[in-house]
Amino acid sequence: MYSNKIVLHFPSNLVDKSIIYKLSKDYDLEFNILKAFVNPKEEGLMVLELKGDKKEYDKAIRYLKKEKVRVQTLSKDVVRSEEKCVHCGLCVSICPTQAFEVEPRTRKIKFIQERCIACGICVDSCPYKALSISF
Ligand code: SF4
Ligand code: SF4
């Protein structure tokens, strides 16, 4: 049985659609929702594990893309270079899971790895290239 963990980014108009139910009904995939939330821009984000026949899985991914859902394979780990980070704070508002926080006393940016779903959004956004994905 094939299984994969993915991140889905839904446009705001699709947030209420029962797309995930369709994955089970039409493509006979088992799904396990690991995290789901709507970010401040009203974009839906869902991290889920899909299991089933690989051909059906591929069809389901094609269906999602057709529906304008951005599908991203869950990357392994996001790491921050302590040398490169200048604590500018840009990543704090970008991260959909609040994995960055301002430390009130020092005003430094804390990276809370356990909250990170490795969606990769912050990696391209950091102007100092302090964030990277390790596979
Ligand atoms: S955007 Fe980059 S440099 Fe700025 S606080 Fe975040 S990791 Fe550090
Ligand atoms: S990859 Fe970056 S933006 Fe995405 S959850 Fe992790 S810390 Fe947040």
PDB file of N, CA and C in Angstrom, residues 43-132:
ATOM      1  N   GLU A  43      -6.530  31.394   3.770  1.00  0.00           N
ATOM      2  CA  GLU A  43      -6.158  30.245   2.962  1.00  0.00           C
ATOM      3  C   GLU A  43      -6.190  29.022   3.873  1.00  0.00           C
ATOM      4  N   GLY A  44      -6.836  27.956   3.404  1.00  0.00           N
ATOM      5  CA  GLY A  44      -6.887  26.738   4.205  1.00  0.00           C
ATOM      6  C   GLY A  44      -5.611  25.945   4.038  1.00  0.00           C
ATOM      7  N   LEU A  45      -5.111  25.410   5.132  1.00  0.00           N
ATOM      8  CA  LEU A  45      -3.912  24.579   5.081  1.00  0.00           C
ATOM      9  C   LEU A  45      -4.211  23.275   5.796  1.00  0.00           C
ATOM     10  N   MET A  46      -3.850  22.192   5.174  1.00  0.00           N
ATOM     11  CA  MET A  46      -4.110  20.907   5.801  1.00  0.00           C
ATOM     12  C   MET A  46      -2.914  19.984   5.578  1.00  0.00           C
ATOM     13  N   VAL A  47      -2.491  19.353   6.633  1.00  0.00           N
ATOM     14  CA  VAL A  47      -1.418  18.370   6.515  1.00  0.00           C
ATOM     15  C   VAL A  47      -2.071  17.013   6.691  1.00  0.00           C
ATOM     16  N   LEU A  48      -1.923  16.169   5.715  1.00  0.00           N
ATOM     17  CA  LEU A  48      -2.560  14.869   5.860  1.00  0.00           C
ATOM     18  C   LEU A  48      -1.731  13.732   5.291  1.00  0.00           C
ATOM     19  N   GLU A  49      -2.026  12.558   5.799  1.00  0.00           N
ATOM     20  CA  GLU A  49      -1.382  11.356   5.313  1.00  0.00           C
ATOM     21  C   GLU A  49      -2.413  10.619   4.475  1.00  0.00           C
ATOM     22  N   LEU A  50      -2.020  10.248   3.268  1.00  0.00           N
ATOM     23  CA  LEU A  50      -2.927   9.495   2.391  1.00  0.00           C
ATOM     24  C   LEU A  50      -2.366   8.108   2.163  1.00  0.00           C
ATOM     25  N   LYS A  51      -3.249   7.128   2.195  1.00  0.00           N
ATOM     26  CA  LYS A  51      -2.808   5.746   1.964  1.00  0.00           C
ATOM     27  C   LYS A  51      -3.748   5.095   0.976  1.00  0.00           C
ATOM     28  N   GLY A  52      -3.181   4.272   0.100  1.00  0.00           N
ATOM     29  CA  GLY A  52      -4.033   3.539  -0.834  1.00  0.00           C
ATOM     30  C   GLY A  52      -3.241   3.087  -2.034  1.00  0.00           C
ATOM     31  N   ASP A  53      -3.975   2.741  -3.079  1.00  0.00           N
ATOM     32  CA  ASP A  53      -3.356   2.292  -4.319  1.00  0.00           C
ATOM     33  C   ASP A  53      -2.626   3.481  -4.973  1.00  0.00           C
ATOM     34  N   LYS A  54      -1.413   3.262  -5.433  1.00  0.00           N
ATOM     35  CA  LYS A  54      -0.617   4.370  -5.986  1.00  0.00           C
ATOM     36  C   LYS A  54      -1.308   5.028  -7.181  1.00  0.00           C
ATOM     37  N   LYS A  55      -1.938   4.200  -8.038  1.00  0.00           N
ATOM     38  CA  LYS A  55      -2.596   4.783  -9.219  1.00  0.00           C
ATOM     39  C   LYS A  55      -3.744   5.691  -8.781  1.00  0.00           C
ATOM     40  N   GLU A  56      -4.506   5.244  -7.783  1.00  0.00           N
ATOM     41  CA  GLU A  56      -5.623   6.054  -7.282  1.00  0.00           C
ATOM     42  C   GLU A  56      -5.086   7.315  -6.604  1.00  0.00           C
ATOM     43  N   TYR A  57      -3.991   7.144  -5.914  1.00  0.00           N
ATOM     44  CA  TYR A  57      -3.355   8.296  -5.253  1.00  0.00           C
ATOM     45  C   TYR A  57      -2.979   9.355  -6.307  1.00  0.00           C
ATOM     46  N   ASP A  58      -2.350   8.899  -7.392  1.00  0.00           N
ATOM     47  CA  ASP A  58      -1.950   9.833  -8.459  1.00  0.00           C
ATOM     48  C   ASP A  58      -3.163  10.532  -9.068  1.00  0.00           C
ATOM     49  N   LYS A  59      -4.237   9.762  -9.248  1.00  0.00           N
ATOM     50  CA  LYS A  59      -5.465  10.353  -9.803  1.00  0.00           C
ATOM     51  C   LYS A  59      -6.020  11.407  -8.840  1.00  0.00           C
ATOM     52  N   ALA A  60      -5.984  11.076  -7.562  1.00  0.00           N
ATOM     53  CA  ALA A  60      -6.507  12.003  -6.550  1.00  0.00           C
ATOM     54  C   ALA A  60      -5.706  13.301  -6.540  1.00  0.00           C
ATOM     55  N   ILE A  61      -4.385  13.187  -6.699  1.00  0.00           N
ATOM     56  CA  ILE A  61      -3.540  14.384  -6.714  1.00  0.00           C
ATOM     57  C   ILE A  61      -3.867  15.236  -7.944  1.00  0.00           C
ATOM     58  N   ARG A  62      -4.103  14.545  -9.064  1.00  0.00           N
ATOM     59  CA  ARG A  62      -4.466  15.297 -10.284  1.00  0.00           C
ATOM     60  C   ARG A  62      -5.789  16.033 -10.072  1.00  0.00           C
ATOM     61  N   TYR A  63      -6.723  15.347  -9.411  1.00  0.00           N
ATOM     62  CA  TYR A  63      -8.024  15.961  -9.123  1.00  0.00           C
ATOM     63  C   TYR A  63      -7.835  17.216  -8.247  1.00  0.00           C
ATOM     64  N   LEU A  64      -7.003  17.093  -7.224  1.00  0.00           N
ATOM     65  CA  LEU A  64      -6.780  18.231  -6.318  1.00  0.00           C
ATOM     66  C   LEU A  64      -6.200  19.421  -7.077  1.00  0.00           C
ATOM     67  N   LYS A  65      -5.227  19.129  -7.944  1.00  0.00           N
ATOM     68  CA  LYS A  65      -4.590  20.209  -8.699  1.00  0.00           C
ATOM     69  C   LYS A  65      -5.592  20.879  -9.630  1.00  0.00           C
ATOM     70  N   LYS A  66      -6.465  20.034 -10.219  1.00  0.00           N
ATOM     71  CA  LYS A  66      -7.497  20.583 -11.108  1.00  0.00           C
ATOM     72  C   LYS A  66      -8.430  21.533 -10.341  1.00  0.00           C
ATOM     73  N   GLU A  67      -8.638  21.207  -9.084  1.00  0.00           N
ATOM     74  CA  GLU A  67      -9.506  22.038  -8.231  1.00  0.00           C
ATOM     75  C   GLU A  67      -8.765  23.253  -7.658  1.00  0.00           C
ATOM     76  N   LYS A  68      -7.530  23.459  -8.148  1.00  0.00           N
ATOM     77  CA  LYS A  68      -6.692  24.603  -7.724  1.00  0.00           C
ATOM     78  C   LYS A  68      -6.233  24.496  -6.270  1.00  0.00           C
ATOM     79  N   VAL A  69      -6.094  23.263  -5.814  1.00  0.00           N
ATOM     80  CA  VAL A  69      -5.496  23.045  -4.499  1.00  0.00           C
ATOM     81  C   VAL A  69      -4.005  22.846  -4.737  1.00  0.00           C
ATOM     82  N   ARG A  70      -3.185  23.602  -4.014  1.00  0.00           N
ATOM     83  CA  ARG A  70      -1.735  23.437  -4.166  1.00  0.00           C
ATOM     84  C   ARG A  70      -1.291  22.277  -3.280  1.00  0.00           C
ATOM     85  N   VAL A  71      -0.650  21.312  -3.931  1.00  0.00           N
ATOM     86  CA  VAL A  71      -0.251  20.104  -3.213  1.00  0.00           C
ATOM     87  C   VAL A  71       1.260  20.120  -3.040  1.00  0.00           C
ATOM     88  N   GLN A  72       1.678  19.903  -1.823  1.00  0.00           N
ATOM     89  CA  GLN A  72       3.116  19.967  -1.554  1.00  0.00           C
ATOM     90  C   GLN A  72       3.511  18.768  -0.704  1.00  0.00           C
ATOM     91  N   THR A  73       4.563  18.114  -1.094  1.00  0.00           N
ATOM     92  CA  THR A  73       5.042  16.990  -0.292  1.00  0.00           C
ATOM     93  C   THR A  73       5.622  17.536   1.000  1.00  0.00           C
ATOM     94  N   LEU A  74       5.318  16.863   2.076  1.00  0.00           N
ATOM     95  CA  LEU A  74       5.808  17.342   3.364  1.00  0.00           C
ATOM     96  C   LEU A  74       7.325  17.177   3.423  1.00  0.00           C
ATOM     97  N   SER A  75       8.001  18.274   3.545  1.00  0.00           N
ATOM     98  CA  SER A  75       9.456  18.228   3.624  1.00  0.00           C
ATOM     99  C   SER A  75       9.847  17.701   4.994  1.00  0.00           C
ATOM    100  N   LYS A  76      11.070  17.287   5.084  1.00  0.00           N
ATOM    101  CA  LYS A  76      11.451  16.634   6.340  1.00  0.00           C
ATOM    102  C   LYS A  76      11.607  17.590   7.514  1.00  0.00           C
ATOM    103  N   ASP A  77      12.421  18.573   7.347  1.00  0.00           N
ATOM    104  CA  ASP A  77      12.762  19.406   8.485  1.00  0.00           C
ATOM    105  C   ASP A  77      13.144  20.802   8.027  1.00  0.00           C
ATOM    106  N   VAL A  78      12.766  21.782   8.811  1.00  0.00           N
ATOM    107  CA  VAL A  78      13.226  23.137   8.517  1.00  0.00           C
ATOM    108  C   VAL A  78      14.261  23.498   9.574  1.00  0.00           C
ATOM    109  N   VAL A  79      15.367  24.009   9.116  1.00  0.00           N
ATOM    110  CA  VAL A  79      16.407  24.401  10.078  1.00  0.00           C
ATOM    111  C   VAL A  79      16.724  25.887   9.913  1.00  0.00           C
ATOM    112  N   ARG A  80      17.064  26.498  11.026  1.00  0.00           N
ATOM    113  CA  ARG A  80      17.418  27.917  10.985  1.00  0.00           C
ATOM    114  C   ARG A  80      18.897  28.065  11.315  1.00  0.00           C
ATOM    115  N   SER A  81      19.570  28.855  10.494  1.00  0.00           N
ATOM    116  CA  SER A  81      20.978  29.125  10.765  1.00  0.00           C
ATOM    117  C   SER A  81      21.042  30.260  11.783  1.00  0.00           C
ATOM    118  N   GLU A  82      21.571  29.973  12.936  1.00  0.00           N
ATOM    119  CA  GLU A  82      21.661  30.994  13.988  1.00  0.00           C
ATOM    120  C   GLU A  82      22.648  32.101  13.591  1.00  0.00           C
ATOM    121  N   GLU A  83      23.594  31.758  12.718  1.00  0.00           N
ATOM    122  CA  GLU A  83      24.565  32.780  12.271  1.00  0.00           C
ATOM    123  C   GLU A  83      23.897  33.766  11.315  1.00  0.00           C
ATOM    124  N   LYS A  84      23.018  33.228  10.445  1.00  0.00           N
ATOM    125  CA  LYS A  84      22.435  34.105   9.419  1.00  0.00           C
ATOM    126  C   LYS A  84      21.224  34.894   9.917  1.00  0.00           C
ATOM    127  N   CYS A  85      20.489  34.364  10.879  1.00  0.00           N
ATOM    128  CA  CYS A  85      19.264  35.028  11.343  1.00  0.00           C
ATOM    129  C   CYS A  85      19.599  36.336  12.058  1.00  0.00           C
ATOM    130  N   VAL A  86      18.941  37.424  11.620  1.00  0.00           N
ATOM    131  CA  VAL A  86      19.185  38.728  12.251  1.00  0.00           C
ATOM    132  C   VAL A  86      17.984  39.140  13.121  1.00  0.00           C
ATOM    133  N   HIS A  87      17.040  38.210  13.302  1.00  0.00           N
ATOM    134  CA  HIS A  87      15.859  38.435  14.153  1.00  0.00           C
ATOM    135  C   HIS A  87      15.019  39.620  13.669  1.00  0.00           C
ATOM    136  N   CYS A  88      14.871  39.692  12.343  1.00  0.00           N
ATOM    137  CA  CYS A  88      14.082  40.790  11.769  1.00  0.00           C
ATOM    138  C   CYS A  88      12.586  40.610  12.038  1.00  0.00           C
ATOM    139  N   GLY A  89      12.159  39.386  12.270  1.00  0.00           N
ATOM    140  CA  GLY A  89      10.759  39.144  12.637  1.00  0.00           C
ATOM    141  C   GLY A  89       9.820  38.893  11.477  1.00  0.00           C
ATOM    142  N   LEU A  90      10.331  38.941  10.266  1.00  0.00           N
ATOM    143  CA  LEU A  90       9.455  38.767   9.100  1.00  0.00           C
ATOM    144  C   LEU A  90       8.737  37.421   9.112  1.00  0.00           C
ATOM    145  N   CYS A  91       9.425  36.398   9.534  1.00  0.00           N
ATOM    146  CA  CYS A  91       8.845  35.049   9.513  1.00  0.00           C
ATOM    147  C   CYS A  91       7.708  34.883  10.519  1.00  0.00           C
ATOM    148  N   VAL A  92       7.654  35.740  11.536  1.00  0.00           N
ATOM    149  CA  VAL A  92       6.647  35.572  12.600  1.00  0.00           C
ATOM    150  C   VAL A  92       5.229  35.654  12.023  1.00  0.00           C
ATOM    151  N   SER A  93       5.001  36.634  11.157  1.00  0.00           N
ATOM    152  CA  SER A  93       3.649  36.805  10.619  1.00  0.00           C
ATOM    153  C   SER A  93       3.372  35.864   9.454  1.00  0.00           C
ATOM    154  N   ILE A  94       4.407  35.324   8.859  1.00  0.00           N
ATOM    155  CA  ILE A  94       4.240  34.458   7.690  1.00  0.00           C
ATOM    156  C   ILE A  94       3.852  33.033   8.072  1.00  0.00           C
ATOM    157  N   CYS A  95       4.419  32.537   9.135  1.00  0.00           N
ATOM    158  CA  CYS A  95       4.240  31.117   9.485  1.00  0.00           C
ATOM    159  C   CYS A  95       2.780  30.816   9.877  1.00  0.00           C
ATOM    160  N   PRO A  96       2.150  29.865   9.203  1.00  0.00           N
ATOM    161  CA  PRO A  96       0.748  29.574   9.510  1.00  0.00           C
ATOM    162  C   PRO A  96       0.538  28.819  10.823  1.00  0.00           C
ATOM    163  N   THR A  97       1.603  28.267  11.370  1.00  0.00           N
ATOM    164  CA  THR A  97       1.417  27.478  12.610  1.00  0.00           C
ATOM    165  C   THR A  97       2.053  28.157  13.836  1.00  0.00           C
ATOM    166  N   GLN A  98       2.370  29.413  13.686  1.00  0.00           N
ATOM    167  CA  GLN A  98       2.990  30.177  14.782  1.00  0.00           C
ATOM    168  C   GLN A  98       4.252  29.481  15.336  1.00  0.00           C
ATOM    169  N   ALA A  99       5.086  29.031  14.409  1.00  0.00           N
ATOM    170  CA  ALA A  99       6.315  28.366  14.842  1.00  0.00           C
ATOM    171  C   ALA A  99       7.413  29.370  15.223  1.00  0.00           C
ATOM    172  N   PHE A 100       7.160  30.664  14.987  1.00  0.00           N
ATOM    173  CA  PHE A 100       8.126  31.697  15.397  1.00  0.00           C
ATOM    174  C   PHE A 100       7.444  32.609  16.411  1.00  0.00           C
ATOM    175  N   GLU A 101       8.172  32.949  17.431  1.00  0.00           N
ATOM    176  CA  GLU A 101       7.618  33.849  18.451  1.00  0.00           C
ATOM    177  C   GLU A 101       8.660  34.867  18.854  1.00  0.00           C
ATOM    178  N   VAL A 102       8.181  36.048  19.216  1.00  0.00           N
ATOM    179  CA  VAL A 102       9.109  37.078  19.692  1.00  0.00           C
ATOM    180  C   VAL A 102       9.321  36.849  21.187  1.00  0.00           C
ATOM    181  N   GLU A 103      10.553  36.721  21.553  1.00  0.00           N
ATOM    182  CA  GLU A 103      10.876  36.551  22.970  1.00  0.00           C
ATOM    183  C   GLU A 103      10.727  37.924  23.628  1.00  0.00           C
ATOM    184  N   PRO A 104       9.775  38.105  24.559  1.00  0.00           N
ATOM    185  CA  PRO A 104       9.456  39.452  25.049  1.00  0.00           C
ATOM    186  C   PRO A 104      10.649  40.201  25.653  1.00  0.00           C
ATOM    187  N   ARG A 105      11.506  39.497  26.346  1.00  0.00           N
ATOM    188  CA  ARG A 105      12.595  40.181  27.060  1.00  0.00           C
ATOM    189  C   ARG A 105      13.697  40.647  26.101  1.00  0.00           C
ATOM    190  N   THR A 106      14.117  39.719  25.217  1.00  0.00           N
ATOM    191  CA  THR A 106      15.255  40.036  24.338  1.00  0.00           C
ATOM    192  C   THR A 106      14.823  40.568  22.974  1.00  0.00           C
ATOM    193  N   ARG A 107      13.539  40.408  22.619  1.00  0.00           N
ATOM    194  CA  ARG A 107      12.980  40.746  21.290  1.00  0.00           C
ATOM    195  C   ARG A 107      13.582  39.854  20.198  1.00  0.00           C
ATOM    196  N   LYS A 108      14.193  38.755  20.603  1.00  0.00           N
ATOM    197  CA  LYS A 108      14.741  37.829  19.597  1.00  0.00           C
ATOM    198  C   LYS A 108      13.634  36.881  19.141  1.00  0.00           C
ATOM    199  N   ILE A 109      13.811  36.308  17.962  1.00  0.00           N
ATOM    200  CA  ILE A 109      12.790  35.417  17.405  1.00  0.00           C
ATOM    201  C   ILE A 109      13.136  33.971  17.754  1.00  0.00           C
ATOM    202  N   LYS A 110      12.194  33.353  18.450  1.00  0.00           N
ATOM    203  CA  LYS A 110      12.385  31.944  18.822  1.00  0.00           C
ATOM    204  C   LYS A 110      11.805  31.076  17.723  1.00  0.00           C
ATOM    205  N   PHE A 111      12.471  30.005  17.390  1.00  0.00           N
ATOM    206  CA  PHE A 111      11.916  29.049  16.428  1.00  0.00           C
ATOM    207  C   PHE A 111      11.466  27.815  17.206  1.00  0.00           C
ATOM    208  N   ILE A 112      10.164  27.542  17.164  1.00  0.00           N
ATOM    209  CA  ILE A 112       9.623  26.413  17.925  1.00  0.00           C
ATOM    210  C   ILE A 112       9.396  25.250  16.954  1.00  0.00           C
ATOM    211  N   GLN A 113      10.414  24.455  16.846  1.00  0.00           N
ATOM    212  CA  GLN A 113      10.466  23.369  15.855  1.00  0.00           C
ATOM    213  C   GLN A 113       9.235  22.433  15.906  1.00  0.00           C
ATOM    214  N   GLU A 114       8.739  22.142  17.100  1.00  0.00           N
ATOM    215  CA  GLU A 114       7.621  21.192  17.241  1.00  0.00           C
ATOM    216  C   GLU A 114       6.359  21.691  16.549  1.00  0.00           C
ATOM    217  N   ARG A 115       6.228  22.995  16.380  1.00  0.00           N
ATOM    218  CA  ARG A 115       5.030  23.537  15.720  1.00  0.00           C
ATOM    219  C   ARG A 115       5.158  23.540  14.202  1.00  0.00           C
ATOM    220  N   CYS A 116       6.361  23.365  13.718  1.00  0.00           N
ATOM    221  CA  CYS A 116       6.618  23.490  12.279  1.00  0.00           C
ATOM    222  C   CYS A 116       6.071  22.279  11.525  1.00  0.00           C
ATOM    223  N   ILE A 117       5.308  22.532  10.472  1.00  0.00           N
ATOM    224  CA  ILE A 117       4.798  21.438   9.644  1.00  0.00           C
ATOM    225  C   ILE A 117       5.605  21.327   8.350  1.00  0.00           C
ATOM    226  N   ALA A 118       6.700  22.048   8.278  1.00  0.00           N
ATOM    227  CA  ALA A 118       7.599  22.013   7.120  1.00  0.00           C
ATOM    228  C   ALA A 118       6.890  22.351   5.809  1.00  0.00           C
ATOM    229  N   CYS A 119       5.998  23.346   5.878  1.00  0.00           N
ATOM    230  CA  CYS A 119       5.290  23.749   4.656  1.00  0.00           C
ATOM    231  C   CYS A 119       6.222  24.499   3.709  1.00  0.00           C
ATOM    232  N   GLY A 120       7.297  25.051   4.238  1.00  0.00           N
ATOM    233  CA  GLY A 120       8.303  25.704   3.397  1.00  0.00           C
ATOM    234  C   GLY A 120       8.042  27.165   3.092  1.00  0.00           C
ATOM    235  N   ILE A 121       6.924  27.718   3.552  1.00  0.00           N
ATOM    236  CA  ILE A 121       6.583  29.107   3.207  1.00  0.00           C
ATOM    237  C   ILE A 121       7.684  30.081   3.652  1.00  0.00           C
ATOM    238  N   CYS A 122       8.175  29.879   4.853  1.00  0.00           N
ATOM    239  CA  CYS A 122       9.150  30.838   5.398  1.00  0.00           C
ATOM    240  C   CYS A 122      10.501  30.764   4.688  1.00  0.00           C
ATOM    241  N   VAL A 123      10.809  29.608   4.135  1.00  0.00           N
ATOM    242  CA  VAL A 123      12.145  29.403   3.554  1.00  0.00           C
ATOM    243  C   VAL A 123      12.415  30.418   2.440  1.00  0.00           C
ATOM    244  N   ASP A 124      11.435  30.598   1.570  1.00  0.00           N
ATOM    245  CA  ASP A 124      11.613  31.554   0.467  1.00  0.00           C
ATOM    246  C   ASP A 124      11.461  32.995   0.937  1.00  0.00           C
ATOM    247  N   SER A 125      10.824  33.174   2.080  1.00  0.00           N
ATOM    248  CA  SER A 125      10.521  34.541   2.516  1.00  0.00           C
ATOM    249  C   SER A 125      11.615  35.196   3.335  1.00  0.00           C
ATOM    250  N   CYS A 126      12.456  34.405   3.950  1.00  0.00           N
ATOM    251  CA  CYS A 126      13.496  35.007   4.800  1.00  0.00           C
ATOM    252  C   CYS A 126      14.495  35.767   3.933  1.00  0.00           C
ATOM    253  N   PRO A 127      14.601  37.090   4.132  1.00  0.00           N
ATOM    254  CA  PRO A 127      15.503  37.871   3.271  1.00  0.00           C
ATOM    255  C   PRO A 127      16.977  37.559   3.507  1.00  0.00           C
ATOM    256  N   TYR A 128      17.274  36.896   4.620  1.00  0.00           N
ATOM    257  CA  TYR A 128      18.681  36.625   4.960  1.00  0.00           C
ATOM    258  C   TYR A 128      19.072  35.174   4.701  1.00  0.00           C
ATOM    259  N   LYS A 129      18.156  34.447   4.054  1.00  0.00           N
ATOM    260  CA  LYS A 129      18.404  33.035   3.717  1.00  0.00           C
ATOM    261  C   LYS A 129      18.848  32.220   4.944  1.00  0.00           C
ATOM    262  N   ALA A 130      18.194  32.524   6.059  1.00  0.00           N
ATOM    263  CA  ALA A 130      18.556  31.833   7.306  1.00  0.00           C
ATOM    264  C   ALA A 130      17.813  30.511   7.481  1.00  0.00           C
ATOM    265  N   LEU A 131      16.788  30.303   6.650  1.00  0.00           N
ATOM    266  CA  LEU A 131      15.976  29.097   6.811  1.00  0.00           C
ATOM    267  C   LEU A 131      16.171  28.174   5.620  1.00  0.00           C
ATOM    268  N   SER A 132      16.266  26.905   5.915  1.00  0.00           N
ATOM    269  CA  SER A 132      16.418  25.952   4.818  1.00  0.00           C
ATOM    270  C   SER A 132      15.740  24.638   5.183  1.00  0.00           C
TER     271      SER A 132
END
